[in-house]
PDB file of C-alpha atoms in Angstrom:
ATOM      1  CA  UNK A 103     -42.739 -32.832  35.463  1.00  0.00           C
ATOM      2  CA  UNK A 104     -44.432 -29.074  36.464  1.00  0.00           C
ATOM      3  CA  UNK A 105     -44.916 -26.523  33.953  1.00  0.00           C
ATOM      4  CA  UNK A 106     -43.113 -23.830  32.196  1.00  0.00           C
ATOM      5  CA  UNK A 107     -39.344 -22.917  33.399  1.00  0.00           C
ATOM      6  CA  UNK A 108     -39.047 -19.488  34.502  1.00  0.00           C
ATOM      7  CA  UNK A 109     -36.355 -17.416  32.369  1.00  0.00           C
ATOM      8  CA  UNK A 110     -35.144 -14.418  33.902  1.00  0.00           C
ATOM      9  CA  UNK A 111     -36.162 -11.260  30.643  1.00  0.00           C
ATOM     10  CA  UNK A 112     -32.954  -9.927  29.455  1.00  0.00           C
ATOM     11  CA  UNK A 113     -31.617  -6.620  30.587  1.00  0.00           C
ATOM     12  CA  UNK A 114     -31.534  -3.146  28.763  1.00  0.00           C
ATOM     13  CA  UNK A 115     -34.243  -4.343  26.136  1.00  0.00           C
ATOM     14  CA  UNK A 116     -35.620  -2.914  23.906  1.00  0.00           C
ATOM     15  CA  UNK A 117     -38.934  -3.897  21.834  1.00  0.00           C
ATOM     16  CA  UNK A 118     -41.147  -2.641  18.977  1.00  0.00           C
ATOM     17  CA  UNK A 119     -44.265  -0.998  20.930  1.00  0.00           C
ATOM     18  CA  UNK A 120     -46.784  -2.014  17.632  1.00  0.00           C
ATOM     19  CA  UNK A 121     -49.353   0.086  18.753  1.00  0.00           C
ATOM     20  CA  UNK A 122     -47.317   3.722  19.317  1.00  0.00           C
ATOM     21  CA  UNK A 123     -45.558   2.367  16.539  1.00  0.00           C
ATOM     22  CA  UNK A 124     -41.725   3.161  18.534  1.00  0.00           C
ATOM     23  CA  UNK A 125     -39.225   1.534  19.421  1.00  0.00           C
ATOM     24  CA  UNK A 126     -39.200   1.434  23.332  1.00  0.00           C
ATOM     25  CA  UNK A 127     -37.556  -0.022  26.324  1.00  0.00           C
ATOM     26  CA  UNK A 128     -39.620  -2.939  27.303  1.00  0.00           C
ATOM     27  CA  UNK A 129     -42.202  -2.391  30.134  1.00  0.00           C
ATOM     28  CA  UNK A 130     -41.099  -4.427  33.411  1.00  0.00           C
ATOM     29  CA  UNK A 131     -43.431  -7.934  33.232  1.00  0.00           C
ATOM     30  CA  UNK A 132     -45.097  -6.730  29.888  1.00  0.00           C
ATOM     31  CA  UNK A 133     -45.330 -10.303  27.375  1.00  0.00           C
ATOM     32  CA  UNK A 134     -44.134 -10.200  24.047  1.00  0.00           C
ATOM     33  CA  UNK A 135     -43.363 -11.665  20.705  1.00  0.00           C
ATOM     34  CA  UNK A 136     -40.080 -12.438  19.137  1.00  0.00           C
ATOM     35  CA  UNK A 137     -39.615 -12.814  15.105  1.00  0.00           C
ATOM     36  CA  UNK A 138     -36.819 -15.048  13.810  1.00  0.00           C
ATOM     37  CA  UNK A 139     -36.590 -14.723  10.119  1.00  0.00           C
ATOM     38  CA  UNK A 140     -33.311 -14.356   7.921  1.00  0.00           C
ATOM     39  CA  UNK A 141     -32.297 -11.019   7.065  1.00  0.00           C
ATOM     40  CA  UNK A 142     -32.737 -10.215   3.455  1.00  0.00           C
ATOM     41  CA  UNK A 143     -29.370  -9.094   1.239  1.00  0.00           C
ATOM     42  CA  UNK A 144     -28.928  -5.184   0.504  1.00  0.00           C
ATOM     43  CA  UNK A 145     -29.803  -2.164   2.967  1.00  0.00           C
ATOM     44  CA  UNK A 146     -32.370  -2.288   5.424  1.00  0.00           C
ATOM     45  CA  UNK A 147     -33.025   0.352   8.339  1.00  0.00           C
ATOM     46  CA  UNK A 148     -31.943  -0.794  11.488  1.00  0.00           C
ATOM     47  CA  UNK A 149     -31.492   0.637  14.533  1.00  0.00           C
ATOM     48  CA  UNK A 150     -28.045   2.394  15.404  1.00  0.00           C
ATOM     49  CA  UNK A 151     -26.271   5.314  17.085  1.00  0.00           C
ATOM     50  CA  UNK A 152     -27.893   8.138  14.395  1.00  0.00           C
ATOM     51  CA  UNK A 153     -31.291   6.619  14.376  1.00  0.00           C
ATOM     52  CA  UNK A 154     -32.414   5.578  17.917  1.00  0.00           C
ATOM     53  CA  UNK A 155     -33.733   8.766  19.482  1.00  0.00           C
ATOM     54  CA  UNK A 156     -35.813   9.420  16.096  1.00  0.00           C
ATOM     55  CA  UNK A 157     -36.992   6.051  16.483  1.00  0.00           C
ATOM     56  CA  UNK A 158     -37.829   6.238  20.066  1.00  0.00           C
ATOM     57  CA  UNK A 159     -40.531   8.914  18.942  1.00  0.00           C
ATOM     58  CA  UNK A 160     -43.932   7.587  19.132  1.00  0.00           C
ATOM     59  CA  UNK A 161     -45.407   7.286  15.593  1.00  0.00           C
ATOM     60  CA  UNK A 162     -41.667   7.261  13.793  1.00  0.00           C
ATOM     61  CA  UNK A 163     -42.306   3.368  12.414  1.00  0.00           C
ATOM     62  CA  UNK A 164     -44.789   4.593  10.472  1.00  0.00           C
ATOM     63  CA  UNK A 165     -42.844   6.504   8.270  1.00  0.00           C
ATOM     64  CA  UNK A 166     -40.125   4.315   7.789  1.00  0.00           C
ATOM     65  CA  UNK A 167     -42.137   1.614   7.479  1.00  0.00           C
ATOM     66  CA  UNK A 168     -41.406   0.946   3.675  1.00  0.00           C
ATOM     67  CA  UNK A 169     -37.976   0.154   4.569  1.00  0.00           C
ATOM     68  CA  UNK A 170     -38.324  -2.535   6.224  1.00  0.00           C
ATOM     69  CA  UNK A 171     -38.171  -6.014   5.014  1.00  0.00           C
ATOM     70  CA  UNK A 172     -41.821  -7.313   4.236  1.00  0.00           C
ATOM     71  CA  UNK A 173     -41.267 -10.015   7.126  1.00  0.00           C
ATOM     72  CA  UNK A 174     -41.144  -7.242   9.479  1.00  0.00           C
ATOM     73  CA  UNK A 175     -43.942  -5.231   8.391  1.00  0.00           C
ATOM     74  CA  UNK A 176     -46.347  -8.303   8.355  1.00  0.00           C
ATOM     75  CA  UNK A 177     -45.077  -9.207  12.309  1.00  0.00           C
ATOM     76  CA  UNK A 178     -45.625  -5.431  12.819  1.00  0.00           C
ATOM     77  CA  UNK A 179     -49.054  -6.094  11.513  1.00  0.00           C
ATOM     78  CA  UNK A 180     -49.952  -9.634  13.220  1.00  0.00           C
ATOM     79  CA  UNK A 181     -48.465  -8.493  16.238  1.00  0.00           C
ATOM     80  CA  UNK A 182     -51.140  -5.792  16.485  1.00  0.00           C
ATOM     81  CA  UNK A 183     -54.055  -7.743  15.268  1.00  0.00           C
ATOM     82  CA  UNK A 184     -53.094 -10.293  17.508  1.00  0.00           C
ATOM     83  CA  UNK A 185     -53.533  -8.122  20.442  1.00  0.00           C
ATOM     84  CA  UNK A 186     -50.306  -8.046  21.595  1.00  0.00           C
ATOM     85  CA  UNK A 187     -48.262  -4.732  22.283  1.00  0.00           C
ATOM     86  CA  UNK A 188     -44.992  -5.559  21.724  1.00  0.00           C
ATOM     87  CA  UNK A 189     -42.767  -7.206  18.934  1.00  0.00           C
ATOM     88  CA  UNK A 190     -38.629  -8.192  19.807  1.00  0.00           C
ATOM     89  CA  UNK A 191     -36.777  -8.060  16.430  1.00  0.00           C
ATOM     90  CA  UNK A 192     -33.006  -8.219  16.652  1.00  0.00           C
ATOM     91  CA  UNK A 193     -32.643  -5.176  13.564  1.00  0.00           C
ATOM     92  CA  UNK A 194     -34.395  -2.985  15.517  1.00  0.00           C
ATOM     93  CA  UNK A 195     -33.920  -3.819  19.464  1.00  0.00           C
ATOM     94  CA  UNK A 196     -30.493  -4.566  19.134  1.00  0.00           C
ATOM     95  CA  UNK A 197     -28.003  -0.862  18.409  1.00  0.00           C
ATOM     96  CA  UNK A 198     -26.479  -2.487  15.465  1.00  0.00           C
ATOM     97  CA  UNK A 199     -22.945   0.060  15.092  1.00  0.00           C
ATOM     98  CA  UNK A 200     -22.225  -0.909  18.794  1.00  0.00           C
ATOM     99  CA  UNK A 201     -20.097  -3.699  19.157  1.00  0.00           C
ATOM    100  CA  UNK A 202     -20.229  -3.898  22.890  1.00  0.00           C
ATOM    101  CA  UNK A 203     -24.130  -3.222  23.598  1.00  0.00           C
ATOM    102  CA  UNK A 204     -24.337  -5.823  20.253  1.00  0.00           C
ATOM    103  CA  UNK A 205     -22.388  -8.373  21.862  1.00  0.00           C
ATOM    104  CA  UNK A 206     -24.117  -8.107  25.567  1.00  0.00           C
ATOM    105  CA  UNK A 207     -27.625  -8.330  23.676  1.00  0.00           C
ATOM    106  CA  UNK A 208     -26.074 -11.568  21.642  1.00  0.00           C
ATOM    107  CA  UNK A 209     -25.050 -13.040  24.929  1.00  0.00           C
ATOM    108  CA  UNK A 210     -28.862 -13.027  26.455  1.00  0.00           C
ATOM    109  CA  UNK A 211     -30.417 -14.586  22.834  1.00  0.00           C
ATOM    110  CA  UNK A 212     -31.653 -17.381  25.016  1.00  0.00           C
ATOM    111  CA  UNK A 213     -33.293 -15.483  27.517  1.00  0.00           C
ATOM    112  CA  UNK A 214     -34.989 -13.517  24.527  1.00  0.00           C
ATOM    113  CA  UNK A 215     -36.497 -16.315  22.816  1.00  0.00           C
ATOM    114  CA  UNK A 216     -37.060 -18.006  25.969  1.00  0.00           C
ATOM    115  CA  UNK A 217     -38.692 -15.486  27.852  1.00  0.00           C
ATOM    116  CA  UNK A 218     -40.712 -14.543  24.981  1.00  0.00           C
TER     117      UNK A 218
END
């Protein structure tokens, strides 16, 4: 009975960098920390087609901050204090208005959570 399982980190992913405050492709062998949390009724930036290069900008989180759901802004925050650097949350490090890039991402939830 040996230790931890290795999961292979998905491919083409993208993370919340907490302390440039970005959204950014995830640094090969960098750790991080996944949310799961229920998404909350009504409108609620996420990241798609119009958005990502703005929100690829380091900094850009923190003015769109207030429109995200409280759950993410308090991971934002933990993550940080925690001394972590990066934060997976499907809203923004999955393109939402592509349905083939959304679907690839879906297929690779377990190595997500698992490699997280």
């Amino acid at each position: 009975m040996g230790g931890k399982r290795h999961i292979a980190k998905p491919e083409r992913f993208w993370a919340i960098d907490v302390k440039r405050k970005c959204v950014c492709a995830l640094p090969p062998a960098s750790r991080y920390i996944t949310l799961n949390y229920c998404w909350t009724r009504g409108e609620t930036l996420k990241l798609i087609k119009a958005n990502a290069v703005g929100l690829l900008r380091t900094g850009s989180l923190e003015k769109v901050m207030q429109e995200l759901p409280r759950t993410i802004q308090d991971a934002i925050e933990f993550v940080f204090d925690f001394g972590e650097a990066y934060l997976w949350v499907d809203a923004l490090c999955i393109l939402q208005d592509c349905n083939d890039e959304k679907q690839f991402q879906l297929s690779q939830m377990d190595r997500v959570y698992g490699s997280a």
